[in-house]
């Protein structure tokens, strides 16, 4: 089922791109403990991405050739299909172009300062926590197993980012001003997390995917509870960006992929 | 004839490359062992479960399992990755917990995933002096499976194998 493949790729891409963004802090953290916290978190996301990409590759390889040819536009993937070869997790991560990525726009936004990094993780971690909780009930055994495994890791992520939102919001005048600026700029990317794409609707109907309507209220309540403790105001709903789930990205994704994919594109099949 | 008991005995020599006092059996990551024999050729299938999704030790552990079993005369070694049920520190053996503490890493203090609220903290006993006057420095440490503490009595930092 092509919707399941799109869905699996969306989950994989979210995990890979957020993990990559967070890993950019490696060696740049404000203190050693927080540098280590971020790299640990990035590694969890990368591990989750690998599980989803392995499953996506398995689904893609099972498609008839006629469908494979039209699934991705990236020329590097096209040439693998032409050669009659199978794709693997690395091909999916390194050889697809930006418009074949299905991650949400929030996760590709730049780190900027500590407050922007924290708020992006917090908005996403709240989503991820409730999302994986629901995905555990998926009728697809692979997705439910990955969700069960990942939820334990995400529980730690959510605690970490929630505590930092409170520290910044309820900290000094400067930290409060910075986290408020970050919220004002990143809020417009939160709507997409909870808006269902066509692929998401299709898999939710069949009991494989999560009905995002179910977690919308949970997300809002948790964000409001942490913001209340942090003396922060939840912004009004407002206009929200959409498109990442359909492959329409902000300019930032291109820069991420340029860095992430360069070695594999310049030296194909190169290994460590 | 090679039995599952033999395999378990050999697997008890494979240790975690990042926490070398623990064997993979102490960690509870070996979920099942199956042995089949055909035309004098022995095939062993080992079901292992990752501790954390991104744990880099898993690749090394798989390779070590393969090496040990091949060196014992097994013709074919299959290693199956099993995600569900998800690994938990509740599966760690009592012997493993004792060895961890002796090594200077506080063993998991609670059952399963930490259910503490925000900013809440356990007084994990210090593996060096035994004091429970300790405080959490960071939920994340040198490997994904540990958190960082400091002891207010002996003033030494230490790691805690976190509840998962």
Short mmCIF file of C-alpha atoms in Angstrom, two decimals:
data_model
loop_
_atom_site.label_atom_id
_atom_site.label_comp_id
_atom_site.label_asym_id
_atom_site.label_seq_id
_atom_site.Cartn_x
_atom_site.Cartn_y
_atom_site.Cartn_z
CA UNK A 1 0.00 0.00 0.00
CA UNK A 2 1.57 3.24 -1.15
CA UNK A 3 -0.08 5.33 1.59
CA UNK A 4 1.65 3.21 4.23
CA UNK A 5 4.99 3.78 2.52
CA UNK A 6 4.40 7.54 2.40
CA UNK A 7 3.42 7.46 6.04
CA UNK A 8 6.48 5.43 7.08
CA UNK A 9 8.72 7.85 5.17
CA UNK A 10 7.08 10.83 6.87
CA UNK A 11 7.86 9.34 10.30
CA UNK A 12 11.40 8.48 9.22
CA UNK A 13 12.05 11.93 7.73
CA UNK A 14 10.76 13.74 10.83
CA UNK A 15 13.11 11.70 13.00
CA UNK A 16 16.13 12.08 10.68
CA UNK A 17 15.80 15.82 10.10
CA UNK A 18 15.10 16.69 13.74
CA UNK A 19 17.94 14.42 14.82
CA UNK A 20 20.26 16.10 12.33
CA UNK A 21 19.26 19.58 13.46
CA UNK A 22 19.84 18.68 17.12
CA UNK A 23 23.17 17.05 16.29
CA UNK A 24 24.37 20.40 14.92
CA UNK A 25 24.78 21.40 18.58
CA UNK A 26 27.44 18.73 19.09
CA UNK A 27 30.50 20.50 20.47
CA UNK A 28 28.61 23.82 20.71
CA UNK A 29 26.40 23.24 23.78
CA UNK A 30 26.39 25.97 26.43
CA UNK A 31 27.69 23.54 29.05
CA UNK A 32 29.02 20.02 28.69
CA UNK A 33 25.97 18.31 30.30
CA UNK A 34 23.57 19.98 27.86
CA UNK A 35 25.81 19.28 24.87
CA UNK A 36 25.69 15.62 25.90
CA UNK A 37 21.92 15.75 26.46
CA UNK A 38 21.40 17.04 22.91
CA UNK A 39 23.70 14.52 21.28
CA UNK A 40 21.97 11.69 23.18
CA UNK A 41 18.61 12.95 21.98
CA UNK A 42 19.87 13.29 18.41
CA UNK A 43 21.07 9.69 18.56
CA UNK A 44 17.64 8.49 19.73
CA UNK A 45 15.99 10.27 16.79
CA UNK A 46 18.54 8.81 14.38
CA UNK A 47 17.94 5.32 15.76
CA UNK A 48 14.20 5.74 15.32
CA UNK A 49 14.75 7.05 11.79
CA UNK A 50 16.76 3.92 10.96
CA UNK A 51 13.96 1.61 12.10
CA UNK A 52 11.44 3.49 9.95
CA UNK A 53 13.74 3.67 6.89
CA UNK A 54 14.44 -0.06 7.07
CA UNK A 55 10.70 -0.67 7.04
CA UNK A 56 10.16 1.86 4.23
CA UNK A 57 12.88 0.21 2.12
CA UNK A 58 11.23 -3.18 2.62
CA UNK A 59 7.90 -1.77 1.41
CA UNK A 60 9.45 0.07 -1.53
CA UNK A 61 11.35 -3.01 -2.74
CA UNK A 62 8.09 -4.99 -2.76
CA UNK A 63 6.40 -2.55 -5.18
CA UNK A 64 6.05 -3.53 -8.87
CA UNK A 65 8.66 -1.79 -11.06
CA UNK A 66 6.04 0.40 -12.76
CA UNK A 67 5.11 1.91 -9.38
CA UNK A 68 8.69 2.21 -8.18
CA UNK A 69 9.55 4.40 -11.15
CA UNK A 70 6.93 6.96 -10.23
CA UNK A 71 7.28 6.97 -6.49
CA UNK A 72 10.38 9.16 -6.16
CA UNK A 73 11.54 11.89 -8.51
CA UNK A 74 15.15 11.89 -7.30
CA UNK A 75 17.43 10.85 -10.16
CA UNK A 76 19.85 8.97 -7.88
CA UNK A 77 17.02 6.68 -6.73
CA UNK A 78 15.82 6.33 -10.34
CA UNK A 79 19.17 4.95 -11.40
CA UNK A 80 19.08 2.30 -8.64
CA UNK A 81 15.68 1.16 -9.92
CA UNK A 82 16.95 1.17 -13.50
CA UNK A 83 19.83 -1.10 -12.49
CA UNK A 84 17.29 -3.51 -11.00
CA UNK A 85 18.77 -3.12 -7.53
CA UNK A 86 17.04 -2.88 -4.17
CA UNK A 87 17.13 0.26 -2.05
CA UNK A 88 18.19 0.26 1.59
CA UNK A 89 17.89 2.64 4.54
CA UNK A 90 20.99 4.59 3.48
CA UNK A 91 19.70 5.15 -0.06
CA UNK A 92 16.48 6.60 1.32
CA UNK A 93 18.33 8.96 3.63
CA UNK A 94 21.15 10.00 1.31
CA UNK A 95 19.82 9.85 -2.23
CA UNK A 96 16.40 11.46 -2.19
CA UNK A 97 16.07 15.13 -3.12
CA UNK A 98 14.20 17.64 -0.98
CA UNK A 99 10.81 17.27 -2.66
CA UNK A 100 10.82 13.54 -1.85
CA UNK A 101 11.13 14.31 1.88
CA UNK A 102 7.91 14.33 3.88
CA UNK A 103 8.99 15.77 7.21
CA UNK A 104 7.04 18.60 8.83
CA UNK A 105 8.35 22.14 8.41
CA UNK A 106 8.91 22.58 12.16
CA UNK A 107 11.75 20.06 12.39
CA UNK A 108 13.80 21.62 9.57
CA UNK A 109 13.77 25.12 11.11
CA UNK A 110 17.24 26.34 12.14
CA UNK A 111 18.56 26.06 15.69
CA UNK A 112 19.27 29.81 16.02
CA UNK A 113 19.76 30.27 19.78
CA UNK A 114 19.09 28.00 22.79
CA UNK A 115 15.50 29.25 23.16
CA UNK A 116 14.62 28.48 19.52
CA UNK A 117 16.18 25.03 19.83
CA UNK A 118 14.32 24.29 23.07
CA UNK A 119 10.93 25.45 21.82
CA UNK A 120 11.21 23.44 18.59
CA UNK A 121 12.06 20.32 20.59
CA UNK A 122 9.32 21.02 23.13
CA UNK A 123 6.54 21.46 20.54
CA UNK A 124 7.73 18.34 18.75
CA UNK A 125 8.33 16.22 21.89
CA UNK A 126 4.79 16.88 23.18
CA UNK A 127 3.47 15.77 19.78
CA UNK A 128 5.81 12.79 19.59
CA UNK A 129 4.91 11.57 23.08
CA UNK A 130 1.17 11.43 22.39
CA UNK A 131 1.71 10.26 18.81
CA UNK A 132 3.81 7.23 19.78
CA UNK A 133 1.43 6.45 22.66
CA UNK A 134 -1.34 6.09 20.05
CA UNK A 135 0.83 4.41 17.39
CA UNK A 136 1.47 1.56 19.83
CA UNK A 137 -2.11 0.50 19.06
CA UNK A 138 -1.45 0.35 15.29
CA UNK A 139 -2.67 -2.77 13.51
CA UNK A 140 0.69 -2.76 11.70
CA UNK A 141 3.02 -4.80 13.94
CA UNK A 142 6.23 -3.12 12.75
CA UNK A 143 4.93 0.40 13.38
CA UNK A 144 3.54 -0.53 16.78
CA UNK A 145 6.85 -2.17 17.79
CA UNK A 146 8.87 0.90 16.75
CA UNK A 147 6.40 3.11 18.65
CA UNK A 148 6.66 1.02 21.80
CA UNK A 149 10.45 1.18 21.69
CA UNK A 150 10.61 4.90 20.85
CA UNK A 151 8.07 6.07 23.42
CA UNK A 152 10.45 5.28 26.27
CA UNK A 153 13.13 7.49 24.71
CA UNK A 154 10.68 10.29 23.90
CA UNK A 155 9.49 10.33 27.52
CA UNK A 156 12.98 11.48 28.51
CA UNK A 157 13.10 14.03 25.67
CA UNK A 158 9.80 15.56 26.74
CA UNK A 159 10.85 15.88 30.35
CA UNK A 160 14.10 17.55 29.34
CA UNK A 161 12.55 20.10 26.95
CA UNK A 162 9.63 20.84 29.34
CA UNK A 163 12.06 21.63 32.14
CA UNK A 164 14.02 23.96 29.87
CA UNK A 165 10.88 25.82 28.74
CA UNK A 166 10.12 26.46 32.43
CA UNK A 167 13.69 27.52 33.22
CA UNK A 168 13.76 29.99 30.35
CA UNK A 169 10.21 31.33 30.79
CA UNK A 170 10.49 31.65 34.54
CA UNK A 171 14.18 32.61 34.56
CA UNK A 172 15.73 36.02 33.92
CA UNK A 173 14.27 38.90 31.93
CA UNK A 174 16.55 38.02 29.04
CA UNK A 175 15.70 34.30 29.02
CA UNK A 176 11.96 35.13 29.13
CA UNK A 177 12.32 37.63 26.30
CA UNK A 178 14.23 35.10 24.18
CA UNK A 179 11.82 32.21 24.73
CA UNK A 180 8.89 34.52 23.95
CA UNK A 181 10.54 35.54 20.69
CA UNK A 182 11.16 31.89 19.83
CA UNK A 183 7.53 30.96 20.59
CA UNK A 184 6.25 33.85 18.46
CA UNK A 185 8.36 32.66 15.51
CA UNK A 186 7.91 28.90 15.79
CA UNK A 187 4.22 28.73 16.73
CA UNK A 188 3.19 29.07 13.05
CA UNK A 189 4.81 25.65 12.36
CA UNK A 190 2.85 23.74 15.04
CA UNK A 191 -0.44 23.53 13.13
CA UNK A 192 1.06 21.19 10.54
CA UNK A 193 1.96 18.61 13.21
CA UNK A 194 -1.73 18.05 13.94
CA UNK A 195 -3.21 18.51 10.44
CA UNK A 196 -3.67 15.25 8.58
CA UNK A 197 -2.28 14.75 5.08
CA UNK A 198 -4.07 12.50 2.56
CA UNK A 199 -1.67 9.65 3.38
CA UNK A 200 -2.32 10.10 7.10
CA UNK A 201 -6.09 10.07 6.60
CA UNK A 202 -5.87 6.88 4.54
CA UNK A 203 -3.79 4.96 7.10
CA UNK A 204 -5.82 6.27 10.05
CA UNK A 205 -9.03 4.96 8.50
CA UNK A 206 -7.54 1.48 8.19
CA UNK A 207 -6.35 1.43 11.84
CA UNK A 208 -2.66 1.54 10.87
CA UNK A 209 -2.02 5.23 11.47
CA UNK A 210 -2.89 7.64 14.25
CA UNK A 211 -6.03 9.77 14.05
CA UNK A 212 -4.45 13.14 14.85
CA UNK A 213 -7.82 14.49 16.01
CA UNK A 214 -7.40 12.22 19.03
CA UNK A 215 -4.19 13.86 20.16
CA UNK A 216 -4.94 17.48 19.25
CA UNK A 217 -6.51 18.27 22.62
CA UNK A 218 -3.82 16.38 24.53
CA UNK A 219 -1.13 18.40 22.74
CA UNK A 220 -2.83 21.73 23.51
CA UNK A 221 -3.42 20.83 27.16
CA UNK A 222 0.16 19.73 27.76
CA UNK A 223 1.63 22.82 26.07
CA UNK A 224 -0.73 25.04 28.10
CA UNK A 225 0.20 23.29 31.38
CA UNK A 226 3.96 23.71 30.86
CA UNK A 227 3.54 27.30 29.62
CA UNK A 228 1.44 28.13 32.72
CA UNK A 229 4.25 26.90 34.96
CA UNK A 230 6.75 28.87 32.88
CA UNK A 231 4.72 32.12 33.05
CA UNK A 232 4.34 32.03 29.29
CA UNK A 233 1.23 32.76 27.24
CA UNK A 234 -0.02 30.32 24.63
CA UNK A 235 -0.34 32.25 21.34
CA UNK A 236 -3.70 32.54 19.59
CA UNK A 237 -4.16 29.88 16.91
CA UNK A 238 -3.45 32.11 13.90
CA UNK A 239 -2.29 31.17 10.41
CA UNK A 240 -0.24 27.99 10.14
CA UNK A 241 2.33 26.85 7.54
CA UNK A 242 1.57 23.59 5.72
CA UNK A 243 3.26 21.56 2.99
CA UNK A 244 6.16 19.58 4.43
CA UNK A 245 4.17 16.35 4.52
CA UNK A 246 3.58 16.77 0.75
CA UNK A 247 7.22 17.57 -0.03
CA UNK A 248 6.89 21.37 -0.13
CA UNK A 249 9.65 22.62 2.14
CA UNK A 250 11.21 25.79 3.42
CA UNK A 251 14.61 26.78 1.99
CA UNK A 252 16.28 25.32 5.09
CA UNK A 253 15.82 21.67 4.10
CA UNK A 254 18.05 22.10 1.06
CA UNK A 255 20.95 23.26 3.22
CA UNK A 256 20.48 20.35 5.63
CA UNK A 257 20.49 17.84 2.77
CA UNK A 258 23.52 19.47 1.16
CA UNK A 259 25.48 18.80 4.33
CA UNK A 260 23.88 15.45 5.17
CA UNK A 261 24.15 13.94 1.69
CA UNK A 262 27.29 15.51 0.25
CA UNK A 263 29.76 12.67 0.87
CA UNK A 264 27.43 9.95 -0.41
CA UNK A 265 26.56 11.99 -3.53
CA UNK A 266 30.16 12.94 -4.30
CA UNK A 267 31.56 9.47 -3.62
CA UNK A 268 28.71 7.01 -4.31
CA UNK A 269 28.65 3.83 -2.20
CA UNK A 270 31.51 5.12 -0.08
CA UNK A 271 31.65 3.43 3.34
CA UNK A 272 33.37 4.23 6.64
CA UNK B 1 25.29 -32.00 19.45
CA UNK B 2 25.09 -28.29 20.21
CA UNK B 3 22.12 -27.21 22.32
CA UNK B 4 20.65 -23.85 23.31
CA UNK B 5 22.30 -24.28 26.74
CA UNK B 6 25.72 -24.34 25.06
CA UNK B 7 24.86 -21.20 23.13
CA UNK B 8 23.77 -19.38 26.27
CA UNK B 9 27.01 -20.40 27.95
CA UNK B 10 29.04 -18.96 25.04
CA UNK B 11 26.91 -15.83 24.93
CA UNK B 12 27.75 -15.23 28.59
CA UNK B 13 31.27 -14.31 27.42
CA UNK B 14 30.00 -11.47 25.21
CA UNK B 15 30.10 -8.14 27.02
CA UNK B 16 28.71 -4.67 26.35
CA UNK B 17 31.56 -2.69 24.74
CA UNK B 18 30.52 0.47 26.58
CA UNK B 19 29.88 -1.13 29.98
CA UNK B 20 32.34 -4.03 29.87
CA UNK B 21 31.39 -5.50 33.28
CA UNK B 22 27.98 -6.47 31.93
CA UNK B 23 27.43 -9.48 29.71
CA UNK B 24 24.63 -9.36 27.17
CA UNK B 25 22.78 -11.88 29.36
CA UNK B 26 23.09 -9.58 32.39
CA UNK B 27 21.60 -6.79 30.27
CA UNK B 28 18.67 -8.94 29.24
CA UNK B 29 18.99 -8.20 25.53
CA UNK B 30 19.08 -11.85 24.43
CA UNK B 31 15.39 -12.75 24.06
CA UNK B 32 15.58 -16.21 22.52
CA UNK B 33 17.99 -18.76 21.04
CA UNK B 34 17.06 -21.37 18.44
CA UNK B 35 19.33 -24.15 17.21
CA UNK B 36 18.71 -26.39 14.22
CA UNK B 37 20.84 -29.12 12.73
CA UNK B 38 20.81 -30.33 9.16
CA UNK B 39 23.37 -32.58 7.42
CA UNK B 40 25.83 -32.01 10.25
CA UNK B 41 25.58 -28.23 9.89
CA UNK B 42 24.42 -26.26 12.90
CA UNK B 43 22.44 -23.05 12.48
CA UNK B 44 21.88 -20.76 15.45
CA UNK B 45 19.36 -17.95 15.48
CA UNK B 46 19.77 -15.38 18.22
CA UNK B 47 16.96 -12.92 18.92
CA UNK B 48 18.28 -9.72 20.45
CA UNK B 49 16.53 -6.50 21.35
CA UNK B 50 18.22 -3.08 21.27
CA UNK B 51 18.52 -1.14 24.53
CA UNK B 52 18.02 2.23 22.82
CA UNK B 53 17.02 2.73 19.15
CA UNK B 54 20.29 4.49 18.32
CA UNK B 55 22.64 2.53 20.58
CA UNK B 56 25.90 2.18 18.61
CA UNK B 57 26.95 -0.76 20.79
CA UNK B 58 24.34 -2.98 19.13
CA UNK B 59 26.35 -3.39 15.91
CA UNK B 60 29.46 -4.32 17.88
CA UNK B 61 27.49 -6.76 20.03
CA UNK B 62 26.01 -8.47 16.95
CA UNK B 63 29.48 -8.84 15.48
CA UNK B 64 30.85 -10.28 18.73
CA UNK B 65 28.00 -12.81 18.95
CA UNK B 66 28.75 -13.91 15.39
CA UNK B 67 32.49 -14.26 16.07
CA UNK B 68 32.05 -16.26 19.27
CA UNK B 69 29.54 -18.68 17.79
CA UNK B 70 31.49 -19.19 14.55
CA UNK B 71 34.62 -19.91 16.59
CA UNK B 72 32.66 -22.62 18.44
CA UNK B 73 31.92 -24.41 15.18
CA UNK B 74 28.44 -23.14 14.37
CA UNK B 75 28.09 -23.02 10.59
CA UNK B 76 25.46 -20.34 10.29
CA UNK B 77 24.58 -17.55 12.71
CA UNK B 78 21.40 -15.51 12.21
CA UNK B 79 20.87 -12.47 14.37
CA UNK B 80 17.30 -11.25 14.48
CA UNK B 81 16.48 -7.82 15.80
CA UNK B 82 13.33 -7.90 17.88
CA UNK B 83 11.77 -4.55 18.87
CA UNK B 84 8.73 -5.74 20.79
CA UNK B 85 8.38 -6.16 23.72
CA UNK B 86 10.65 -3.15 24.19
CA UNK B 87 13.74 -3.66 26.32
CA UNK B 88 13.48 -2.53 29.91
CA UNK B 89 16.04 -2.29 32.72
CA UNK B 90 13.66 -4.58 34.67
CA UNK B 91 15.26 -7.40 32.65
CA UNK B 92 18.70 -6.71 34.05
CA UNK B 93 19.92 -9.58 36.27
CA UNK B 94 20.57 -9.09 40.00
CA UNK B 95 24.14 -10.23 39.34
CA UNK B 96 24.41 -7.52 36.68
CA UNK B 97 23.17 -4.84 39.08
CA UNK B 98 25.72 -5.93 41.68
CA UNK B 99 28.56 -5.84 39.13
CA UNK B 100 27.50 -2.39 37.92
CA UNK B 101 27.57 -0.98 41.43
CA UNK B 102 31.01 -2.48 42.05
CA UNK B 103 32.21 -0.94 38.77
CA UNK B 104 31.13 2.53 39.96
CA UNK B 105 27.86 2.88 38.05
CA UNK B 106 24.69 3.05 40.16
CA UNK B 107 22.26 0.34 38.95
CA UNK B 108 18.69 1.28 37.87
CA UNK B 109 17.02 2.69 40.98
CA UNK B 110 13.40 2.23 39.97
CA UNK B 111 11.32 -0.16 37.97
CA UNK B 112 10.98 0.51 34.25
CA UNK B 113 10.67 4.02 32.77
CA UNK B 114 11.14 6.81 35.24
CA UNK B 115 7.71 8.14 36.24
CA UNK B 116 9.04 11.22 38.03
CA UNK B 117 7.43 14.62 37.47
CA UNK B 118 9.28 17.65 36.15
CA UNK B 119 12.29 18.62 38.25
CA UNK B 120 11.71 15.64 40.55
CA UNK B 121 14.77 13.63 41.39
CA UNK B 122 15.59 10.30 43.04
CA UNK B 123 18.24 10.02 45.72
CA UNK B 124 20.16 7.33 43.89
CA UNK B 125 22.71 5.90 46.36
CA UNK B 126 26.34 6.76 45.53
CA UNK B 127 28.16 3.62 44.29
CA UNK B 128 31.40 4.83 45.91
CA UNK B 129 30.43 5.79 49.48
CA UNK B 130 26.83 4.52 49.70
CA UNK B 131 25.41 7.92 50.72
CA UNK B 132 21.95 8.79 49.46
CA UNK B 133 22.69 12.50 49.71
CA UNK B 134 23.11 12.77 45.94
CA UNK B 135 21.71 14.96 43.20
CA UNK B 136 20.99 14.67 39.51
CA UNK B 137 23.31 16.67 37.24
CA UNK B 138 21.79 15.57 33.93
CA UNK B 139 19.30 13.01 32.64
CA UNK B 140 21.81 12.27 29.87
CA UNK B 141 25.38 11.05 30.20
CA UNK B 142 28.24 9.53 28.21
CA UNK B 143 25.99 6.81 26.78
CA UNK B 144 22.26 6.82 26.04
CA UNK B 145 21.53 4.41 28.88
CA UNK B 146 22.97 6.48 31.73
CA UNK B 147 22.26 9.69 33.66
CA UNK B 148 24.76 11.82 35.56
CA UNK B 149 24.76 12.38 39.34
CA UNK B 150 27.00 13.89 41.94
CA UNK B 151 27.40 12.78 45.54
CA UNK B 152 27.12 15.53 48.14
CA UNK B 153 28.88 13.39 50.77
CA UNK B 154 32.05 12.23 49.00
CA UNK B 155 31.78 14.95 46.30
CA UNK B 156 32.46 12.47 43.49
CA UNK B 157 30.45 12.50 40.27
CA UNK B 158 28.96 9.17 39.19
CA UNK B 159 26.75 7.66 36.52
CA UNK B 160 23.40 5.99 37.04
CA UNK B 161 22.13 3.29 34.65
CA UNK B 162 18.80 4.97 34.12
CA UNK B 163 15.42 3.31 34.46
CA UNK B 164 14.03 2.43 31.07
#
